[in-house]
């Protein structure tokens, strides 16, 4: 093998085998997505090792520059694997051993691929063989050995360079060059071994922020376009103005089906391509979708923006790192405000940020989601250099929010429609293909009927596909619907074509359309394939009954499409969904009941009779094997609640203890972290069918179970009853029914929480009234000493707060953190609730555990109206907490300009220091809050006031790369060369972080480029060690 491949043969041979193994799996493993976790891990490891070997071979062993660098000195790596290295070296022999092991695996896989066993079972033995595992482990050790050799070579080369430079240069110049070159050499030798782990950690944090990924959708939309589509918007004066103007917003409303989403994808592609290599520019985008409401709440949308902007950084930003660390051990999720603060911090790291949001009209409005999201988006724009691009239908509430923005209406251009028709006309019958004249008639007829609605071009083209003669084509063209009612006519025509198919095809099409229309979230192709394969009355899933997605799409008359990248099957447009929601009773009136029956049948399969899975691997295997399991466990009850009647299979399923356990695990076991272990066991045991029915609010099922004698007050392992779950979810009718069964309305769970506590937290006014009528204890404390009023105030549920106050509850009761209901309401910015509590004489200056007051929390979160309200209560605006921080300190830290103004008006101390020695100006400078820095300087804050560590505001601004703030401070004659106690200067910090623009500013102020910290390191040393080449060149032009 060595002779066959030449230089680096052992490496190349292993790489070749790794590629072949992957190809064999792809070729034969049609069910590979169901593979067990350990096999997927094996393939991931093999892929990673292949990449390491490939990079080593191409960039080092075969790199003539690397060989030339060792022309007059020995190289350990080349002596083992170089062109002149003997075939008997230890490294080559070990690689050949690995090669033989992988060769055996390849042969075994090929033999097994010809067998008759289905799915991954035929490969399982080959992957789990001890010899195979040993080969990969040996290969891993060899990669580590190569990295060690490379590090030794780099260190030798660096030391030699240092000697040569010292002998040929003046002493000062020699030191700087050798220092930098040695740092680069050592870094290049060690970074390969550490990069993989860093990337893994980085990705884990990104996935923790949110698993949602919009890149797949972006790819799908781009793949659907014809070349040149949307160029008109990129060339428009409005777009160019937006592109080149800081803090500008471009709002693009359009009628339904005008092509807003496709044009959004054009804009995203333009920006991501243009700024691909510009690390100072960030791009983040969102595609709102009416079917993804559960994963597109305001917090989710902000988290997605944070994830994308974080992804654009070379290393994990400090704000995201600290956010992750603060929640990691507690296994908690970040709050809306925490995500908002982190987003502002990360956005400030860029010199400009582009945020693109498509289909704001599809963003949910429940709980003020859309307004809350837009408010945060505009706040972000005010704080950082953010440009916003947004599309929507002409919804008055949305249009009003963008009235001060650049407006550009989106309509399908004739050129874009023409491109689409040119690209798809080949799909029409042969009579069209054979006649250029007829082709032109088709294009002209459709173009005339479209009138700015791109979607109509697709629907009208689909309406011609079944026509067999030129006469039929022309007849259809002459009656193509136009205007505002065109979509309804087009959809009705499509359904009539579906009903004209063979009976089996018609039935399949209506099943597909009913599932997609009624689904509570987007369905994958595998989920829908499994759903339609379910046979009512059967206890096992039969793969022989599967219908492939291609057949589903083909019978749906162009109304259904598949997003290839995300594997989602969906309706072609939001208007299609709206049409079927209006006309569901005409086309599939029993859809909700039928879907409920299918889900219950699926969850009743004999495979679930063993109950819950004991390990994460077992649980994940179950998810892969039963593709509809995740959807069925989460949504069967929501379908059941909408069904006019229930099939007996639902009650049978709910009476089975084991099957209810299996369904409960699928519903409640959640993986919050990629590295989280035993997550599948973190769900309450002993839930009954009645618990599940109460959770979903399925009255008919509850009545059926109660009639069978099921205990109405049964407790799960966590101490919660069906009433507790119904109260939390706000199911008024279920609560009434259970209370009529004389259940204990005040029963505590293991956390000492009652049904009233959960109902108050959810803001369920009607349920709270029912429970209070049962004379429950309205002031009961839970394990954290929190009351129902505390939860209601935190959630901003004004009506519930009024009900509880009428019960004369203690308005100032503190929880274990010392927070009162007023403290929580102020922190969340619930003005109306704060007003209610103050009217009840709540203590406006009450101190929490660490001495923080309601004003402190409100100022921290930037709630201007609440701050104003509290100041009218004559609270102490300068009250320090245990850390020596004032409300002004927190407002400054977060950059809340309006709140800072209010507090300064109250004569709050602009030069106060926290106990850690930090000044207000240092916090503002560190956060890059230019407007706040201006306010503090106007109050004569000392621009050179040092913390107890000797650092100035300029030092912090330089470290974080806030160019605008650095300019402000330098204009105030801040000391550009001030030294901290560790001897480091602003230039030192800026150089280490690679902030080129800031380094330029400081050098222009004659900052000392050669200053040494107490550890003897210079700005050049820090820049070189972290690989910031542009900064190295600024500090030492010789490089």
mmCIF file of N, CA and C in Angstrom, residues 440-507:
data_model
loop_
_atom_site.group_PDB
_atom_site.id
_atom_site.type_symbol
_atom_site.label_atom_id
_atom_site.label_comp_id
_atom_site.label_asym_id
_atom_site.label_seq_id
_atom_site.Cartn_x
_atom_site.Cartn_y
_atom_site.Cartn_z
ATOM 1 N N UNK A 440 -45.341 30.333 -25.497
ATOM 2 C CA UNK A 440 -45.426 31.785 -25.317
ATOM 3 C C UNK A 440 -46.821 32.207 -24.866
ATOM 4 N N UNK A 441 -47.851 31.511 -25.381
ATOM 5 C CA UNK A 441 -49.222 31.805 -24.950
ATOM 6 C C UNK A 441 -49.399 31.505 -23.465
ATOM 7 N N UNK A 442 -48.838 30.372 -23.038
ATOM 8 C CA UNK A 442 -48.930 29.987 -21.621
ATOM 9 C C UNK A 442 -48.271 31.047 -20.750
ATOM 10 N N UNK A 443 -47.075 31.437 -21.134
ATOM 11 C CA UNK A 443 -46.336 32.417 -20.325
ATOM 12 C C UNK A 443 -47.055 33.765 -20.297
ATOM 13 N N UNK A 444 -47.559 34.174 -21.433
ATOM 14 C CA UNK A 444 -48.255 35.463 -21.494
ATOM 15 C C UNK A 444 -49.554 35.432 -20.690
ATOM 16 N N UNK A 445 -50.300 34.307 -20.790
ATOM 17 C CA UNK A 445 -51.567 34.193 -20.067
ATOM 18 C C UNK A 445 -51.376 34.193 -18.560
ATOM 19 N N UNK A 446 -50.392 33.443 -18.107
ATOM 20 C CA UNK A 446 -50.126 33.383 -16.666
ATOM 21 C C UNK A 446 -49.602 34.718 -16.170
ATOM 22 N N UNK A 447 -48.702 35.332 -16.933
ATOM 23 C CA UNK A 447 -48.120 36.618 -16.539
ATOM 24 C C UNK A 447 -49.213 37.671 -16.382
ATOM 25 N N UNK A 448 -50.188 37.639 -17.267
ATOM 26 C CA UNK A 448 -51.283 38.597 -17.212
ATOM 27 C C UNK A 448 -52.163 38.373 -15.978
ATOM 28 N N UNK A 449 -52.362 37.090 -15.596
ATOM 29 C CA UNK A 449 -53.261 36.771 -14.486
ATOM 30 C C UNK A 449 -52.614 36.985 -13.119
ATOM 31 N N UNK A 450 -51.284 36.952 -13.082
ATOM 32 C CA UNK A 450 -50.573 36.982 -11.792
ATOM 33 C C UNK A 450 -50.768 38.294 -11.047
ATOM 34 N N UNK A 451 -50.555 39.413 -11.711
ATOM 35 C CA UNK A 451 -50.748 40.744 -11.126
ATOM 36 C C UNK A 451 -50.033 40.910 -9.778
ATOM 37 N N UNK A 452 -48.745 40.648 -9.778
ATOM 38 C CA UNK A 452 -47.933 40.879 -8.574
ATOM 39 C C UNK A 452 -47.948 39.758 -7.559
ATOM 40 N N UNK A 453 -48.707 38.674 -7.832
ATOM 41 C CA UNK A 453 -48.787 37.564 -6.879
ATOM 42 C C UNK A 453 -48.006 36.372 -7.426
ATOM 43 N N UNK A 454 -46.788 36.213 -6.955
ATOM 44 C CA UNK A 454 -45.883 35.195 -7.479
ATOM 45 C C UNK A 454 -46.462 33.786 -7.324
ATOM 46 N N UNK A 455 -47.107 33.554 -6.193
ATOM 47 C CA UNK A 455 -47.650 32.222 -5.921
ATOM 48 C C UNK A 455 -48.639 31.794 -6.994
ATOM 49 N N UNK A 456 -49.388 32.751 -7.559
ATOM 50 C CA UNK A 456 -50.364 32.402 -8.591
ATOM 51 C C UNK A 456 -49.702 31.795 -9.818
ATOM 52 N N UNK A 457 -48.486 32.225 -10.108
ATOM 53 C CA UNK A 457 -47.775 31.658 -11.260
ATOM 54 C C UNK A 457 -47.592 30.155 -11.072
ATOM 55 N N UNK A 458 -47.218 29.765 -9.864
ATOM 56 C CA UNK A 458 -47.042 28.341 -9.564
ATOM 57 C C UNK A 458 -48.368 27.591 -9.627
ATOM 58 N N UNK A 459 -49.405 28.164 -9.011
ATOM 59 C CA UNK A 459 -50.706 27.488 -8.981
ATOM 60 C C UNK A 459 -51.310 27.378 -10.375
ATOM 61 N N UNK A 460 -51.193 28.446 -11.157
ATOM 62 C CA UNK A 460 -51.755 28.418 -12.514
ATOM 63 C C UNK A 460 -50.997 27.426 -13.393
ATOM 64 N N UNK A 461 -49.692 27.356 -13.220
ATOM 65 C CA UNK A 461 -48.900 26.395 -14.006
ATOM 66 C C UNK A 461 -49.305 24.972 -13.636
ATOM 67 N N UNK A 462 -49.513 24.726 -12.338
ATOM 68 C CA UNK A 462 -49.944 23.392 -11.903
ATOM 69 C C UNK A 462 -51.304 23.029 -12.484
ATOM 70 N N UNK A 463 -52.169 24.020 -12.672
ATOM 71 C CA UNK A 463 -53.520 23.736 -13.185
ATOM 72 C C UNK A 463 -53.500 23.261 -14.633
ATOM 73 N N UNK A 464 -52.374 23.477 -15.309
ATOM 74 C CA UNK A 464 -52.267 23.070 -16.717
ATOM 75 C C UNK A 464 -51.667 21.680 -16.899
ATOM 76 N N UNK A 465 -51.135 21.110 -15.824
ATOM 77 C CA UNK A 465 -50.354 19.876 -15.964
ATOM 78 C C UNK A 465 -51.172 18.676 -16.425
ATOM 79 N N UNK A 466 -52.462 18.676 -16.127
ATOM 80 C CA UNK A 466 -53.267 17.520 -16.517
ATOM 81 C C UNK A 466 -53.917 17.660 -17.886
ATOM 82 N N UNK A 467 -53.705 18.785 -18.557
ATOM 83 C CA UNK A 467 -54.365 19.023 -19.847
ATOM 84 C C UNK A 467 -53.602 18.304 -20.961
ATOM 85 N N UNK A 468 -54.331 17.683 -21.878
ATOM 86 C CA UNK A 468 -53.696 16.832 -22.887
ATOM 87 C C UNK A 468 -53.696 17.403 -24.298
ATOM 88 N N UNK A 469 -54.340 18.557 -24.504
ATOM 89 C CA UNK A 469 -54.404 19.102 -25.854
ATOM 90 C C UNK A 469 -54.234 20.617 -25.825
ATOM 91 N N UNK A 470 -53.788 21.200 -26.940
ATOM 92 C CA UNK A 470 -53.670 22.655 -26.997
ATOM 93 C C UNK A 470 -54.994 23.356 -26.686
ATOM 94 N N UNK A 471 -56.110 22.764 -27.145
ATOM 95 C CA UNK A 471 -57.404 23.380 -26.902
ATOM 96 C C UNK A 471 -57.699 23.440 -25.397
ATOM 97 N N UNK A 472 -57.416 22.343 -24.702
ATOM 98 C CA UNK A 472 -57.651 22.306 -23.257
ATOM 99 C C UNK A 472 -56.743 23.303 -22.535
ATOM 100 N N UNK A 473 -55.512 23.427 -23.002
ATOM 101 C CA UNK A 473 -54.565 24.384 -22.396
ATOM 102 C C UNK A 473 -55.111 25.803 -22.557
ATOM 103 N N UNK A 474 -55.547 26.132 -23.781
ATOM 104 C CA UNK A 474 -56.023 27.502 -24.046
ATOM 105 C C UNK A 474 -57.313 27.796 -23.281
ATOM 106 N N UNK A 475 -58.179 26.783 -23.156
ATOM 107 C CA UNK A 475 -59.436 26.977 -22.422
ATOM 108 C C UNK A 475 -59.155 27.300 -20.950
ATOM 109 N N UNK A 476 -58.197 26.615 -20.400
ATOM 110 C CA UNK A 476 -57.835 26.865 -18.996
ATOM 111 C C UNK A 476 -57.206 28.240 -18.847
ATOM 112 N N UNK A 477 -56.348 28.612 -19.792
ATOM 113 C CA UNK A 477 -55.701 29.936 -19.733
ATOM 114 C C UNK A 477 -56.738 31.052 -19.771
ATOM 115 N N UNK A 478 -57.786 30.853 -20.537
ATOM 116 C CA UNK A 478 -58.794 31.899 -20.700
ATOM 117 C C UNK A 478 -59.639 32.123 -19.443
ATOM 118 N N UNK A 479 -59.619 31.153 -18.535
ATOM 119 C CA UNK A 479 -60.439 31.329 -17.322
ATOM 120 C C UNK A 479 -59.599 31.314 -16.041
ATOM 121 N N UNK A 480 -58.314 31.624 -16.178
ATOM 122 C CA UNK A 480 -57.478 31.701 -14.980
ATOM 123 C C UNK A 480 -58.000 32.802 -14.064
ATOM 124 N N UNK A 481 -58.206 32.502 -12.796
ATOM 125 C CA UNK A 481 -58.735 33.516 -11.866
ATOM 126 C C UNK A 481 -57.698 34.608 -11.596
ATOM 127 N N UNK A 482 -58.173 35.813 -11.373
ATOM 128 C CA UNK A 482 -57.297 36.942 -11.053
ATOM 129 C C UNK A 482 -57.886 37.703 -9.865
ATOM 130 N N UNK A 483 -57.112 38.657 -9.363
ATOM 131 C CA UNK A 483 -57.615 39.530 -8.303
ATOM 132 C C UNK A 483 -57.544 38.899 -6.924
ATOM 133 N N UNK A 484 -58.226 39.538 -5.967
ATOM 134 C CA UNK A 484 -58.110 39.161 -4.558
ATOM 135 C C UNK A 484 -58.694 37.776 -4.271
ATOM 136 N N UNK A 485 -59.622 37.308 -5.095
ATOM 137 C CA UNK A 485 -60.228 35.990 -4.870
ATOM 138 C C UNK A 485 -59.516 34.885 -5.645
ATOM 139 N N UNK A 486 -58.421 35.226 -6.308
ATOM 140 C CA UNK A 486 -57.765 34.268 -7.197
ATOM 141 C C UNK A 486 -57.286 33.023 -6.459
ATOM 142 N N UNK A 487 -56.769 33.215 -5.244
ATOM 143 C CA UNK A 487 -56.232 32.065 -4.520
ATOM 144 C C UNK A 487 -57.331 31.056 -4.202
ATOM 145 N N UNK A 488 -58.467 31.530 -3.711
ATOM 146 C CA UNK A 488 -59.555 30.608 -3.372
ATOM 147 C C UNK A 488 -60.013 29.825 -4.599
ATOM 148 N N UNK A 489 -60.119 30.513 -5.727
ATOM 149 C CA UNK A 489 -60.506 29.818 -6.967
ATOM 150 C C UNK A 489 -59.446 28.786 -7.352
ATOM 151 N N UNK A 490 -58.183 29.161 -7.224
ATOM 152 C CA UNK A 490 -57.097 28.264 -7.609
ATOM 153 C C UNK A 490 -57.060 27.032 -6.699
ATOM 154 N N UNK A 491 -57.275 27.246 -5.396
ATOM 155 C CA UNK A 491 -57.238 26.121 -4.465
ATOM 156 C C UNK A 491 -58.450 25.209 -4.664
ATOM 157 N N UNK A 492 -59.593 25.824 -4.919
ATOM 158 C CA UNK A 492 -60.781 25.000 -5.167
ATOM 159 C C UNK A 492 -60.599 24.173 -6.435
ATOM 160 N N UNK A 493 -60.010 24.785 -7.448
ATOM 161 C CA UNK A 493 -59.749 24.065 -8.691
ATOM 162 C C UNK A 493 -58.801 22.892 -8.437
ATOM 163 N N UNK A 494 -57.780 23.124 -7.610
ATOM 164 C CA UNK A 494 -56.827 22.053 -7.297
ATOM 165 C C UNK A 494 -57.529 20.905 -6.580
ATOM 166 N N UNK A 495 -58.438 21.223 -5.658
ATOM 167 C CA UNK A 495 -59.154 20.176 -4.932
ATOM 168 C C UNK A 495 -60.097 19.402 -5.852
ATOM 169 N N UNK A 496 -60.681 20.100 -6.801
ATOM 170 C CA UNK A 496 -61.547 19.400 -7.771
ATOM 171 C C UNK A 496 -60.725 18.458 -8.639
ATOM 172 N N UNK A 497 -59.483 18.861 -8.955
ATOM 173 C CA UNK A 497 -58.602 17.960 -9.711
ATOM 174 C C UNK A 497 -58.218 16.745 -8.861
ATOM 175 N N UNK A 498 -58.013 16.974 -7.577
ATOM 176 C CA UNK A 498 -57.708 15.856 -6.664
ATOM 177 C C UNK A 498 -58.878 14.879 -6.607
ATOM 178 N N UNK A 499 -60.106 15.416 -6.542
ATOM 179 C CA UNK A 499 -61.283 14.553 -6.468
ATOM 180 C C UNK A 499 -61.565 13.840 -7.783
ATOM 181 N N UNK A 500 -60.911 14.298 -8.838
ATOM 182 C CA UNK A 500 -61.073 13.630 -10.138
ATOM 183 C C UNK A 500 -60.080 12.503 -10.343
ATOM 184 N N UNK A 501 -59.212 12.248 -9.357
ATOM 185 C CA UNK A 501 -58.232 11.163 -9.456
ATOM 186 C C UNK A 501 -58.877 9.826 -9.086
ATOM 187 N N UNK A 502 -58.111 8.757 -9.165
ATOM 188 C CA UNK A 502 -58.578 7.455 -8.711
ATOM 189 C C UNK A 502 -58.920 7.534 -7.222
ATOM 190 N N UNK A 503 -59.865 6.734 -6.739
ATOM 191 C CA UNK A 503 -60.298 6.817 -5.324
ATOM 192 C C UNK A 503 -59.152 6.718 -4.321
ATOM 193 N N UNK A 504 -58.210 5.797 -4.540
ATOM 194 C CA UNK A 504 -57.088 5.666 -3.602
ATOM 195 C C UNK A 504 -56.211 6.907 -3.606
ATOM 196 N N UNK A 505 -56.015 7.495 -4.781
ATOM 197 C CA UNK A 505 -55.200 8.702 -4.872
ATOM 198 C C UNK A 505 -55.886 9.886 -4.199
ATOM 199 N N UNK A 506 -57.203 9.986 -4.393
ATOM 200 C CA UNK A 506 -57.981 11.051 -3.745
ATOM 201 C C UNK A 506 -57.897 10.915 -2.222
ATOM 202 N N UNK A 507 -58.069 9.685 -1.729
ATOM 203 C CA UNK A 507 -58.027 9.454 -0.283
ATOM 204 C C UNK A 507 -56.656 9.815 0.285
#
